[in-house]
Coordinates of C-alpha atoms in Angstrom, one line a residue:
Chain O
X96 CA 98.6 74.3 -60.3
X97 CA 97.2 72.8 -57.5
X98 CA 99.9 70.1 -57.1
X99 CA 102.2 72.4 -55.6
X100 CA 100.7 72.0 -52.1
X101 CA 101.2 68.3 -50.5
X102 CA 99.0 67.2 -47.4
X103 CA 102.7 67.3 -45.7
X104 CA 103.4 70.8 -46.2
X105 CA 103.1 73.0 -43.1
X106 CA 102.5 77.2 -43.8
X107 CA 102.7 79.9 -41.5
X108 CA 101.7 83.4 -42.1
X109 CA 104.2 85.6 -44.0
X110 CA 107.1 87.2 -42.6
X111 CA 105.9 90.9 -42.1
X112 CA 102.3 89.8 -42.7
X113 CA 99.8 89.8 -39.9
X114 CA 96.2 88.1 -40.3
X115 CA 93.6 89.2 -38.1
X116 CA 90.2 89.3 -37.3
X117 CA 88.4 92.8 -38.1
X118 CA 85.5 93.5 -36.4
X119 CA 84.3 96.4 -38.2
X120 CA 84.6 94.7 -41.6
X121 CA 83.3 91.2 -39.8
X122 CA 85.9 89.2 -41.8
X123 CA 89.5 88.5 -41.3
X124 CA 92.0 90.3 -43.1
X125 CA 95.8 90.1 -44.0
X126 CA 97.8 93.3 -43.5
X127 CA 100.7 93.7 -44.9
X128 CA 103.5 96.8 -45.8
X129 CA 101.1 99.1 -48.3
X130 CA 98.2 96.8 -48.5
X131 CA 95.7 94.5 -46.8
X132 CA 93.5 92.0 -48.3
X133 CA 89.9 91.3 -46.7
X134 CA 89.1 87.6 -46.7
X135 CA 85.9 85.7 -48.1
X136 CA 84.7 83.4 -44.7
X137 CA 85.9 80.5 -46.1
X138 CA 89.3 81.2 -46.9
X139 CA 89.5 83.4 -43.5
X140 CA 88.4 80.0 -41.6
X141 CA 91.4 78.5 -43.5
X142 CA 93.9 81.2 -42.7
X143 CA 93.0 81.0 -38.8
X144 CA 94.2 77.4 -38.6
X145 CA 97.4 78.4 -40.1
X146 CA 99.9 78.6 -37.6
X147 CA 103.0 77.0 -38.5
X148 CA 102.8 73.5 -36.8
X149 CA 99.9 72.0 -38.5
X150 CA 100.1 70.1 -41.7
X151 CA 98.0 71.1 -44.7
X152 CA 96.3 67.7 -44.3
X153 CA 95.5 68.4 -40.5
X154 CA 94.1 71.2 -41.7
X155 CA 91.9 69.8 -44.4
X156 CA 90.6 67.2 -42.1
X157 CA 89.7 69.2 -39.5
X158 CA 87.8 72.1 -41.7
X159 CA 85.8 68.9 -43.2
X160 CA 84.7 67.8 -39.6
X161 CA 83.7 71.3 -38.6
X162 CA 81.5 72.0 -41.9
X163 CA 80.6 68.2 -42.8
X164 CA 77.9 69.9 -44.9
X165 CA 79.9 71.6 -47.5
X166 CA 80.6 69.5 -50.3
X167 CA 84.2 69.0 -51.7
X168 CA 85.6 71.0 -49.6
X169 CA 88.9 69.9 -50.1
X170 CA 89.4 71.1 -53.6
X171 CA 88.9 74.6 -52.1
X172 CA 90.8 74.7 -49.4
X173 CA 94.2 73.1 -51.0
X174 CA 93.5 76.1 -53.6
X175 CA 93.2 78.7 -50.9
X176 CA 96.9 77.5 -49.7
X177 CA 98.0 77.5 -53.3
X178 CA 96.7 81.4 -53.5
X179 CA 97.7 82.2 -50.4
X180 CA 101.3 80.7 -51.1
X181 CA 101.2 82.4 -54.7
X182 CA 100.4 85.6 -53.2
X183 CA 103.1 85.4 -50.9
X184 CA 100.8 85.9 -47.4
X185 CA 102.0 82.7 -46.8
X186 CA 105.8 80.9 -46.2
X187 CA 106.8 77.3 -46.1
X188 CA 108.0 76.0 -43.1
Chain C
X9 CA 81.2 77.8 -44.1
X10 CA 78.5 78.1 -47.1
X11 CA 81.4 80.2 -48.8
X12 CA 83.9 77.5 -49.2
X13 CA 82.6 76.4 -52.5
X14 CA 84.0 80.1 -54.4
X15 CA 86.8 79.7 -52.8
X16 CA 89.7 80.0 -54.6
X17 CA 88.1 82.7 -57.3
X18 CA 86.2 84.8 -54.6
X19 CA 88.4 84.2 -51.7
X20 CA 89.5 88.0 -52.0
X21 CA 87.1 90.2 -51.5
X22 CA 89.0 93.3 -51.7
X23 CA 92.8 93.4 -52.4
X24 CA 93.9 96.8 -51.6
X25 CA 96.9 98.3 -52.1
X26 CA 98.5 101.8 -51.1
X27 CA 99.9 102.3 -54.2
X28 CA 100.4 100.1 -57.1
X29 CA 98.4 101.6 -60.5
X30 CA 96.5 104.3 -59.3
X31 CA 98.1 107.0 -57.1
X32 CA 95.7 105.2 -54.5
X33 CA 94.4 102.0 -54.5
X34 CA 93.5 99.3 -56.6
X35 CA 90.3 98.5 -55.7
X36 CA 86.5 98.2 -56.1
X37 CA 85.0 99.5 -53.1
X38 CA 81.3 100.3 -53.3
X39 CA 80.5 101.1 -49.3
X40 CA 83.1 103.9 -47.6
X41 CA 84.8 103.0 -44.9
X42 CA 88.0 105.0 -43.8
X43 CA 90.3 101.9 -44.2
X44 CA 93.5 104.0 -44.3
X45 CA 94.4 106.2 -41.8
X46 CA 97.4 109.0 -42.9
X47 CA 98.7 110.9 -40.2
X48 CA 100.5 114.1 -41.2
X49 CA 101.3 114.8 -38.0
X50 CA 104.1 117.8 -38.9
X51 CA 104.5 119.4 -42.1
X52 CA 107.9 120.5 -41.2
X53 CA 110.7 118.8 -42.5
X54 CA 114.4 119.0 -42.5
X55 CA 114.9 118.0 -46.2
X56 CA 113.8 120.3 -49.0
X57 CA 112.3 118.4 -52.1
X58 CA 111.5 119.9 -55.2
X59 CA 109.0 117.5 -55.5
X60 CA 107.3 117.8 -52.1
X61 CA 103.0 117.0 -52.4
X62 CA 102.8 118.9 -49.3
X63 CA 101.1 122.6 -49.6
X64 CA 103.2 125.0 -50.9
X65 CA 101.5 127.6 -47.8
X66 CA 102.5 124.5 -45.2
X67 CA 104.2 127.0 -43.2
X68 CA 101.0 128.4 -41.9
X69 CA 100.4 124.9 -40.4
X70 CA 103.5 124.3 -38.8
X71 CA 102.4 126.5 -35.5
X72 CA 99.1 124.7 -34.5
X73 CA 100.1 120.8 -34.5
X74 CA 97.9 118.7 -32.6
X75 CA 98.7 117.6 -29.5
X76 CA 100.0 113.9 -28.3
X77 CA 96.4 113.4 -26.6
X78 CA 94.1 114.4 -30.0
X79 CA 96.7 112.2 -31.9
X80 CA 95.2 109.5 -29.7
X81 CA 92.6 110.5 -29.9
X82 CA 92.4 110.2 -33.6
X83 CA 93.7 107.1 -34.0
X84 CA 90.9 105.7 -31.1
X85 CA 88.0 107.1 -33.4
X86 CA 89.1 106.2 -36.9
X87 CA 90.0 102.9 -35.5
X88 CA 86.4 102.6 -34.2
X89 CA 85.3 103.4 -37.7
X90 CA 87.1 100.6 -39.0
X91 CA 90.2 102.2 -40.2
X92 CA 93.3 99.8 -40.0
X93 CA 96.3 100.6 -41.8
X94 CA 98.1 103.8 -40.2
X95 CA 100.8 105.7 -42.2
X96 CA 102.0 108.4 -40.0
X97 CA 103.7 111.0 -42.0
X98 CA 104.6 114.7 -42.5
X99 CA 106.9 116.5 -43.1
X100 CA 109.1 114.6 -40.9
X101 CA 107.2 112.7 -38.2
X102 CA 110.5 112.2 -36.6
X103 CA 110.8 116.0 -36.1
X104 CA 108.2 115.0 -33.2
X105 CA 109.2 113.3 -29.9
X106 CA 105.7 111.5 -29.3
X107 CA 105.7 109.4 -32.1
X108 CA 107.2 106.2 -30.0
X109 CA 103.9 107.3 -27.8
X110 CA 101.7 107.1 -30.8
X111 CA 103.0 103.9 -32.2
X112 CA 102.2 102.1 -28.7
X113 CA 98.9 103.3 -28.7
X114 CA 99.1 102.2 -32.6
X115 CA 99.9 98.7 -31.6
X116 CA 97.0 98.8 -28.4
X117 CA 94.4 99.5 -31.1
X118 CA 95.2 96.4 -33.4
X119 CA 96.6 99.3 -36.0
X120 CA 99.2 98.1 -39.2
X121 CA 101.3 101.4 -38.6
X122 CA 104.0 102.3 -41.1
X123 CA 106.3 105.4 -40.1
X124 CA 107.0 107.1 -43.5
X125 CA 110.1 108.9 -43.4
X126 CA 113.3 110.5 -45.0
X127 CA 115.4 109.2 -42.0
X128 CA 116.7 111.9 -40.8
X129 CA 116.3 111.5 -37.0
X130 CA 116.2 107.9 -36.9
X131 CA 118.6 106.9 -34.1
X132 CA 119.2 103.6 -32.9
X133 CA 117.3 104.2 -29.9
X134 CA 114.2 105.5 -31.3
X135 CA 113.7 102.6 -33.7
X136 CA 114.5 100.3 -30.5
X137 CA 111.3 101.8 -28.9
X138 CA 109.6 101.7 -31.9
X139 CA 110.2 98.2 -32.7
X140 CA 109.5 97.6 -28.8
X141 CA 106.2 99.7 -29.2
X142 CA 104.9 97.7 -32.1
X143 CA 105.7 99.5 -35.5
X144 CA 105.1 97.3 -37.8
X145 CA 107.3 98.6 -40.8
X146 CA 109.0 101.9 -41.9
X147 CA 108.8 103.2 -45.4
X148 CA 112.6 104.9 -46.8
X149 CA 112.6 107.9 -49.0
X150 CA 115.6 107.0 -51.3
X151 CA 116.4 109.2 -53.8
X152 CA 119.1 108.3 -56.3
X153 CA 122.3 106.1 -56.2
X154 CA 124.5 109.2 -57.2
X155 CA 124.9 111.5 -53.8
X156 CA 124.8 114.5 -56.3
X157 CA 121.2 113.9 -57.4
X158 CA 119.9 113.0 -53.7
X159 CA 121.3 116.3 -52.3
X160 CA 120.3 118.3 -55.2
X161 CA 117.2 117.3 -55.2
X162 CA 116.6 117.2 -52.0
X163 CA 118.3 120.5 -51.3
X164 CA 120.4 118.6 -47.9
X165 CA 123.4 116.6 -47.6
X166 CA 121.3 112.8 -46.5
X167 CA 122.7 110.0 -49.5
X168 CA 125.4 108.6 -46.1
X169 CA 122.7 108.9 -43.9
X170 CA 119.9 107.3 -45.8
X171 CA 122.2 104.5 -46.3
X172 CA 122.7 104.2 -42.8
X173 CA 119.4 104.1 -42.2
X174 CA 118.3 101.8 -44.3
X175 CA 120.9 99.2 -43.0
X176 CA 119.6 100.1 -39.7
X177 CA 115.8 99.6 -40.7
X178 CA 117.1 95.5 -42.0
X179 CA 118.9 95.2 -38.8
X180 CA 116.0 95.6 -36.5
X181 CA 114.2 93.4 -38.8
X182 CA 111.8 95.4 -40.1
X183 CA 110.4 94.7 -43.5
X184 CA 112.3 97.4 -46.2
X185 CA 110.1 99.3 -47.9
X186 CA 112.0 101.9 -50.2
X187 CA 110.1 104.9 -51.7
X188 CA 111.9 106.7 -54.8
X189 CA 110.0 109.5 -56.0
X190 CA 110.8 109.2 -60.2
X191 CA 111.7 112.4 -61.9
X192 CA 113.8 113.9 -64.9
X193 CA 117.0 113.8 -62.6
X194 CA 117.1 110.2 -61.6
X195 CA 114.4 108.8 -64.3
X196 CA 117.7 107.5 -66.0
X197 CA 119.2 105.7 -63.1
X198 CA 116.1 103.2 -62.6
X199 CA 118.4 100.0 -63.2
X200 CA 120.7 101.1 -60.7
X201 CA 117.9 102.4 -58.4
X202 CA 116.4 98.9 -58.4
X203 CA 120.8 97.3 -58.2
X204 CA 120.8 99.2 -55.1
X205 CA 117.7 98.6 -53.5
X206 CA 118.4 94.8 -53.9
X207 CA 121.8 95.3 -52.3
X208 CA 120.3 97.0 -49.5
X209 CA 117.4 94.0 -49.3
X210 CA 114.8 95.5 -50.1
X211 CA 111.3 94.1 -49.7
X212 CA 109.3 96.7 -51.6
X213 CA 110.3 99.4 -53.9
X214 CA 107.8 102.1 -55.0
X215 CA 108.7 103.8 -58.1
X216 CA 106.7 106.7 -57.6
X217 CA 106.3 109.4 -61.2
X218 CA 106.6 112.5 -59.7
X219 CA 103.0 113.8 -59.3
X220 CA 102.2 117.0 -59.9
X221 CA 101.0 118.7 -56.4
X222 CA 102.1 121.0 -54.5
X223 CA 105.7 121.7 -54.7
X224 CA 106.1 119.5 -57.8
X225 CA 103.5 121.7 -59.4
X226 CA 105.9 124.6 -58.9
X227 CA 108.4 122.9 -60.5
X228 CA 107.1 121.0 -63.3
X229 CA 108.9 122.2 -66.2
X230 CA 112.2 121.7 -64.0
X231 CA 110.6 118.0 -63.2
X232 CA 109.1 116.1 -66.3
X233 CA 110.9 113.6 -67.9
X234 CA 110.3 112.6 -71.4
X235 CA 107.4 110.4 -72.4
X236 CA 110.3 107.9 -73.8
X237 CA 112.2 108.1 -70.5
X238 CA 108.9 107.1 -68.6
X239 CA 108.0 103.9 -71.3
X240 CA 112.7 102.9 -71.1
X241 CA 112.1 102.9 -67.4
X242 CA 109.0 101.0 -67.0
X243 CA 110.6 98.3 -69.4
X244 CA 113.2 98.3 -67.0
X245 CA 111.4 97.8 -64.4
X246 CA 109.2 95.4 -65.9
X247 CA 112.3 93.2 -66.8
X248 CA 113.9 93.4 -63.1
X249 CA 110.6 92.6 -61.7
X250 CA 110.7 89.1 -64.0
X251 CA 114.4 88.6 -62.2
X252 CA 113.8 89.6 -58.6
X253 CA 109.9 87.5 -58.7
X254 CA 108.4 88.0 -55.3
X255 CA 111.7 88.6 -53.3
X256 CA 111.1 92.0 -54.1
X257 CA 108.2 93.3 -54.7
X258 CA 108.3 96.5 -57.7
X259 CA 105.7 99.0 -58.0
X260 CA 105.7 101.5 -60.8
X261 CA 103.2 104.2 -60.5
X262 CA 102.2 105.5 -63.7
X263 CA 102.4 109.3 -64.2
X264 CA 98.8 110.7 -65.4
X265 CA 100.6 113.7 -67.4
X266 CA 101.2 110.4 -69.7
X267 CA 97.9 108.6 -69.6
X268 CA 95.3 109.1 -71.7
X269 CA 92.7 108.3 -68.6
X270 CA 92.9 109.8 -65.5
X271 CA 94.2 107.8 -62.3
X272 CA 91.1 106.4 -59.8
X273 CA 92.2 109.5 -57.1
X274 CA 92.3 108.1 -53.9
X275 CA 90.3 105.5 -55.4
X276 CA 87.0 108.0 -55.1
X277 CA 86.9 110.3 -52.8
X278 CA 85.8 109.9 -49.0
X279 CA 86.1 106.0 -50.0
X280 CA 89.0 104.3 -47.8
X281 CA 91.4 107.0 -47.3
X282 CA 90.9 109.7 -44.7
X283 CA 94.0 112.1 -44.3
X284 CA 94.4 113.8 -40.8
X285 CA 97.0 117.0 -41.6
X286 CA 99.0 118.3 -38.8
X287 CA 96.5 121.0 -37.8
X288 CA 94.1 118.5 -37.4
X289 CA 92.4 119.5 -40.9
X290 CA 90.4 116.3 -41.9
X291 CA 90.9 115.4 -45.9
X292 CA 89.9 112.3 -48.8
X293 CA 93.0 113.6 -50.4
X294 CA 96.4 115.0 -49.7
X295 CA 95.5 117.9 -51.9
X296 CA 92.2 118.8 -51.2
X297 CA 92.2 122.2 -49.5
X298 CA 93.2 123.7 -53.0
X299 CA 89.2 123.2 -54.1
X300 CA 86.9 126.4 -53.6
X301 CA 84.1 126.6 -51.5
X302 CA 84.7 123.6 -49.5
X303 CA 85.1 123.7 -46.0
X304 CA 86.7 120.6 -44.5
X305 CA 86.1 119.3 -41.3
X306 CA 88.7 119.5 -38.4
X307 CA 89.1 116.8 -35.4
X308 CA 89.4 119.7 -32.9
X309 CA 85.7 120.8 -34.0
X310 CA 83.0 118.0 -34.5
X311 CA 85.3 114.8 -34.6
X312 CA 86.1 112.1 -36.8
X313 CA 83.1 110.4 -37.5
X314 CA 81.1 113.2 -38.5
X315 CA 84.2 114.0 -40.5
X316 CA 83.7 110.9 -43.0
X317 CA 80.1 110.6 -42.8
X318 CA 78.1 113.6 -42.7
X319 CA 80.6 116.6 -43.2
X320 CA 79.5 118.2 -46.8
X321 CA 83.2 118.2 -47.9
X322 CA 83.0 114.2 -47.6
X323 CA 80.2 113.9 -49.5
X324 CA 80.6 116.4 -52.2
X325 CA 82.3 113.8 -54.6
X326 CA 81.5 111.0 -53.2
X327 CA 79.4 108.8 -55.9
X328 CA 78.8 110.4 -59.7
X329 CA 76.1 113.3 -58.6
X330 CA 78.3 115.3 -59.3
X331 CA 79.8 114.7 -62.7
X332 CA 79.4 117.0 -65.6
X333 CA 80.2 115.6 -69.3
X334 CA 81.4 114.0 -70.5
X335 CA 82.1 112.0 -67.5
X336 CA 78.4 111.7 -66.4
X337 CA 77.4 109.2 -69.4
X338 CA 80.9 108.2 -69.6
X339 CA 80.5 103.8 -70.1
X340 CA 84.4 103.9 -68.3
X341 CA 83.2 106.3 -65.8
X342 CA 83.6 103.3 -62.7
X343 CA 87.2 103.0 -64.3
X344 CA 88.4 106.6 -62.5
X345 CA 85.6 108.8 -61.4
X346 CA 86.5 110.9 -63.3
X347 CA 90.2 111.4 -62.0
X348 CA 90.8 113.6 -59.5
X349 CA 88.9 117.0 -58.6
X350 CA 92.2 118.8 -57.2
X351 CA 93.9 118.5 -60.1
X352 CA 90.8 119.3 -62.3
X353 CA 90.4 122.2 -60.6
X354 CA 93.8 123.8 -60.5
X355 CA 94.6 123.3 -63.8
X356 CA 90.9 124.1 -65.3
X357 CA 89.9 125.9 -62.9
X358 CA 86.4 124.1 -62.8
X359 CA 86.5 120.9 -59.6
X360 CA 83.5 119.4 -61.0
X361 CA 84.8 118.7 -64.7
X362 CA 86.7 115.7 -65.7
X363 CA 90.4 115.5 -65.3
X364 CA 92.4 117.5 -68.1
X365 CA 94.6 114.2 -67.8
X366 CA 91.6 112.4 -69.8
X367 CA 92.1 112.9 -73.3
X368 CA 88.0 113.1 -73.5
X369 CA 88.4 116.4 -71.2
X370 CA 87.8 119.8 -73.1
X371 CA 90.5 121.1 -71.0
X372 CA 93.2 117.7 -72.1
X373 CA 95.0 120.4 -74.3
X374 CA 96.1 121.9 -71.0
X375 CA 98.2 118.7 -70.1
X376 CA 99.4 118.2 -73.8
X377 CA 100.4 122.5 -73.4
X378 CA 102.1 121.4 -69.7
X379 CA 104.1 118.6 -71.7
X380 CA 105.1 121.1 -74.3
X381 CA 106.1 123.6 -71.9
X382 CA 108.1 121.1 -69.7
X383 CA 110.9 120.5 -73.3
X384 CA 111.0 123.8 -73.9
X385 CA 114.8 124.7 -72.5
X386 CA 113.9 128.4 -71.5
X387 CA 111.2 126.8 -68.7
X388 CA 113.6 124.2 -67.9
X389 CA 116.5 126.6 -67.2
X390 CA 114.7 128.8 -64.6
X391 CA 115.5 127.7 -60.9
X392 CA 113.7 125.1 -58.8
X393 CA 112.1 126.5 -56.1
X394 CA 112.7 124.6 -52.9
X395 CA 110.3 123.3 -50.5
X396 CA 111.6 125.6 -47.8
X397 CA 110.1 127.4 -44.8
X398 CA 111.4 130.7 -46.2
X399 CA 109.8 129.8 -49.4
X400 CA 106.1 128.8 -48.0
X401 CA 105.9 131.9 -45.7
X402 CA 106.3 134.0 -49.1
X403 CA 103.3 131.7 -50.8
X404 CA 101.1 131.6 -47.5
X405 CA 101.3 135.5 -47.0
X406 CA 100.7 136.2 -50.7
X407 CA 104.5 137.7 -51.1
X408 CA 105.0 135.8 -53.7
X409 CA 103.1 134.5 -56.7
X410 CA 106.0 132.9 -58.2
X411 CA 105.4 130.1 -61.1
X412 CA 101.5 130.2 -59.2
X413 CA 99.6 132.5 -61.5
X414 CA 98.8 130.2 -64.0
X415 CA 96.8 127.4 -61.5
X416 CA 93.4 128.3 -60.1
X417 CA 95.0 127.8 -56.5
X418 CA 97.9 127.9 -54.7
X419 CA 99.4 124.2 -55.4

């Protein structure tokens, strides 16, 4: 499953979808027409960096040098995108 | 970011949805918070569905609307309270001029705002301002492909105009989202329903079973389909979703009548959804001032905080306290709640007892009876009774008990 994303690939939010921060719920969530989903930390610190012009690779390194603690890291965050793309919160640019 | 090793299994917390399975939402939720804002900001309406939710006595509200400010208002406190996806509905909203005022402030507050209507008032230069205020989408009532059905049922002359709309809706870009409310009339058209909502682009279609509230209650002999219609069209919806994939996205929701286990109502009550009706009565449900010896909460009184957390309406089903068997020792009782009190009460005449809908409810025979009754061609034949103002004023003054007597409220 998880070969679908390439270190290439550059996302940006869905059409229609809107990610932000919600204060109340201290998470990030992603809104979209009849629904929202509320984000685990991780996958919101993900998300935030997603913004059409950097490379899932970019991405990946730069996550890794801001939480050098967290093991494998990696593996989670190229299956985030490939949720995130399944789900359709996410488009290909 | 000690969460990053659950990623990708726990990476939703919540996935919550307005509609899909349950009449409500799809989700787990064990801590309330009013996520869902719906605005009923006018119960009156220029169409005239059979199948309206809205109280059959509405009339009696349509004279003490709130006011542009205590809209505002509303949507500043609930926001505050962590609500963030706004539907503002009716009626008709568009019958209002403020709502391009209430959308901006919609926007200001960081709301997702959907403007549910049936068209009819959408100009071009009202959804210009309301695209330049910041609505972020607008959700179609669509009723059939054959103009016959749609103005029947609707009792107006809007299949042109809905058309139009909806080609005005894609032009200003805003996502499609097309709501069909499913009944014996156009239960047979469902291939062609979905045909034409993929013509028309559709992002979202919401095959909606026909509830039975309010005006639909009236009419449900005149409204049920067939249990095999129901299962034919769900096949055929199942096998366009497999063809469209995520281009457009289907959902069916199931009708109870046809369930052995009652739908999660509202997904519990006083849990995400807070309703805010025109006169500025506070609800968990669309429904809820049919239940006895409640009295719910209104904005222009102690405000909307107080509304969700301490008001006694709020918390009178919130939890299990409540339940009676056989829902109290229930082992699927986190499944549904134990369905939803409204219907439980008009139909049983008891709120606190499970659903009828549940076929472990000692009233169930009353749905199985209500099925019955609904294929019996002398309760088909008698007229539908129109959601119109004429009709309302002679529920709301007690004129006419018409098709009421056998509920334990006035639907």
């Amino acid at each position: 499953m998880e070969n679908n994303i390439q270190h290439s690939d550059i996302y940006a939010i869905a059409l229609h979808h809107r990610f932000q921060w919600e204060e109340a719920q201290q998470s990030y969530v992603i809104l979209f027409p009849e629904g929202m989903v509320k984000l685990h930390g991780g996958a919101g610190e993900v998300l935030k960096r997603v913004d059409g012009k950097a490379t899932v690779g970019e991405i990946v390194a730069e996550l890794k040098a801001a939480f050098p603690d967290a093991d494998d890291i990696e593996n989670d965050i190229i299956g985030m995108f490939d949720l995130a793309y399944g789900k359709a919160w996410l488009r290909k640019i | 970011m000690t969460q990053a090793t659950s990623l990708a299994e726990s990476v939703v917390q919540k996935e919550i949805h307005a509609q899909a399975q349950n009449n409500g939402v799809a989700a787990n939720i064990t801590h309330t918070q009013p996520l869902w804002l719906l605005a009923e900001v006018t119960y009156r309406c220029p169409l005239h569905c059979a199948f309206c939710y809205n109280p059959t006595d509405y009339d009696k509200h349509t004279q003490n609307e709130l006011t542009t400010e205590q809209w505002i208002n509303v949507l500043r406190d609930a926001r505050k309270m962590g609500a963030i996806q706004l539907g503002i509905s009716g009626g008709e909203p568009l019958l209002r001029d403020d709502i391009e005022d209430i959308v901006i402030e919609a926007k200001k507050l960081g709301y997702y705002s959907n403007l549910i209507t049936s068209g009819v008032g959408l100009t071009e230069k009202r959804i210009q301002a309301f695209k330049d205020g910041g609505l972020d989408h607008i959700q179609l009532s669509m009723h059939d492909i054959t103009e016959e059905i749609n103005n029947f049922i609707t009792s107006t002359k809007t299949f042109e105009l809905k058309k139009k709309v909806a080609a005005m809706i894609k032009n200003h870009g805003y996502p499609m989202v097309l709501n069909v409310v499913i009944h014996r009339y156009n239960i047979d058209h469902i291939q062609e329903i979905l045909e034409m909502a993929e013509k028309l682009g559709a992002d979202y279609v919401e095959l909606a079973n026909t509830q039975y509230y309010g005006w639909s209650l009236v009419n449900r002999n005149q409204l049920m389909p067939l249990k095999e219609q129901i299962d034919h069209a769900e096949k055929i919806t199942n096998e366009f979703r497999q063809k469209v994939g995520n281009k457009m996205k289907i959902f069916f929701v199931v009708p109870d009548y046809f369930a052995n286990r009652p739908k999660k109502c509202m997904n519990g009550w006083g849990e995400v959804f807070m309703i805010v009706t025109a006169n500025g009565d506070v609800l968990p449900c669309h429904s809820a001032r049919v239940l006895p010896n409640m009295e719910f909460p209104n904005v222009r009184d102690k405000g909307l905080e107080w509304a969700w957390k301490d008001s006694p309406a709020f918390n009178k089903y919130r939890g299990n306290n409540w339940m009676k068997e056989p829902c109290r020792t229930c082992p699927e009782q986190a499944n549904d709640l134990g369905g939803c009190r409204c219907q439980a009460f008009l139909l049983s005449g008891d709120a606190e007892s499970a659903d009828p809908v549940c076929s472990l409810s000692p009233s169930h025979h009353l749905i199985e009876e209500a099925i019955e009754n609904s294929k019996n061609p002398v309760l088909q034949a008698q007229p539908i009774i129109f959601r119109t103002d004429k009709n309302s004023k002679k529920y709301a003054s007690g004129e006419s008990r018409e098709r009421v007597e056998e509920f334990h409220a006035l639907p």
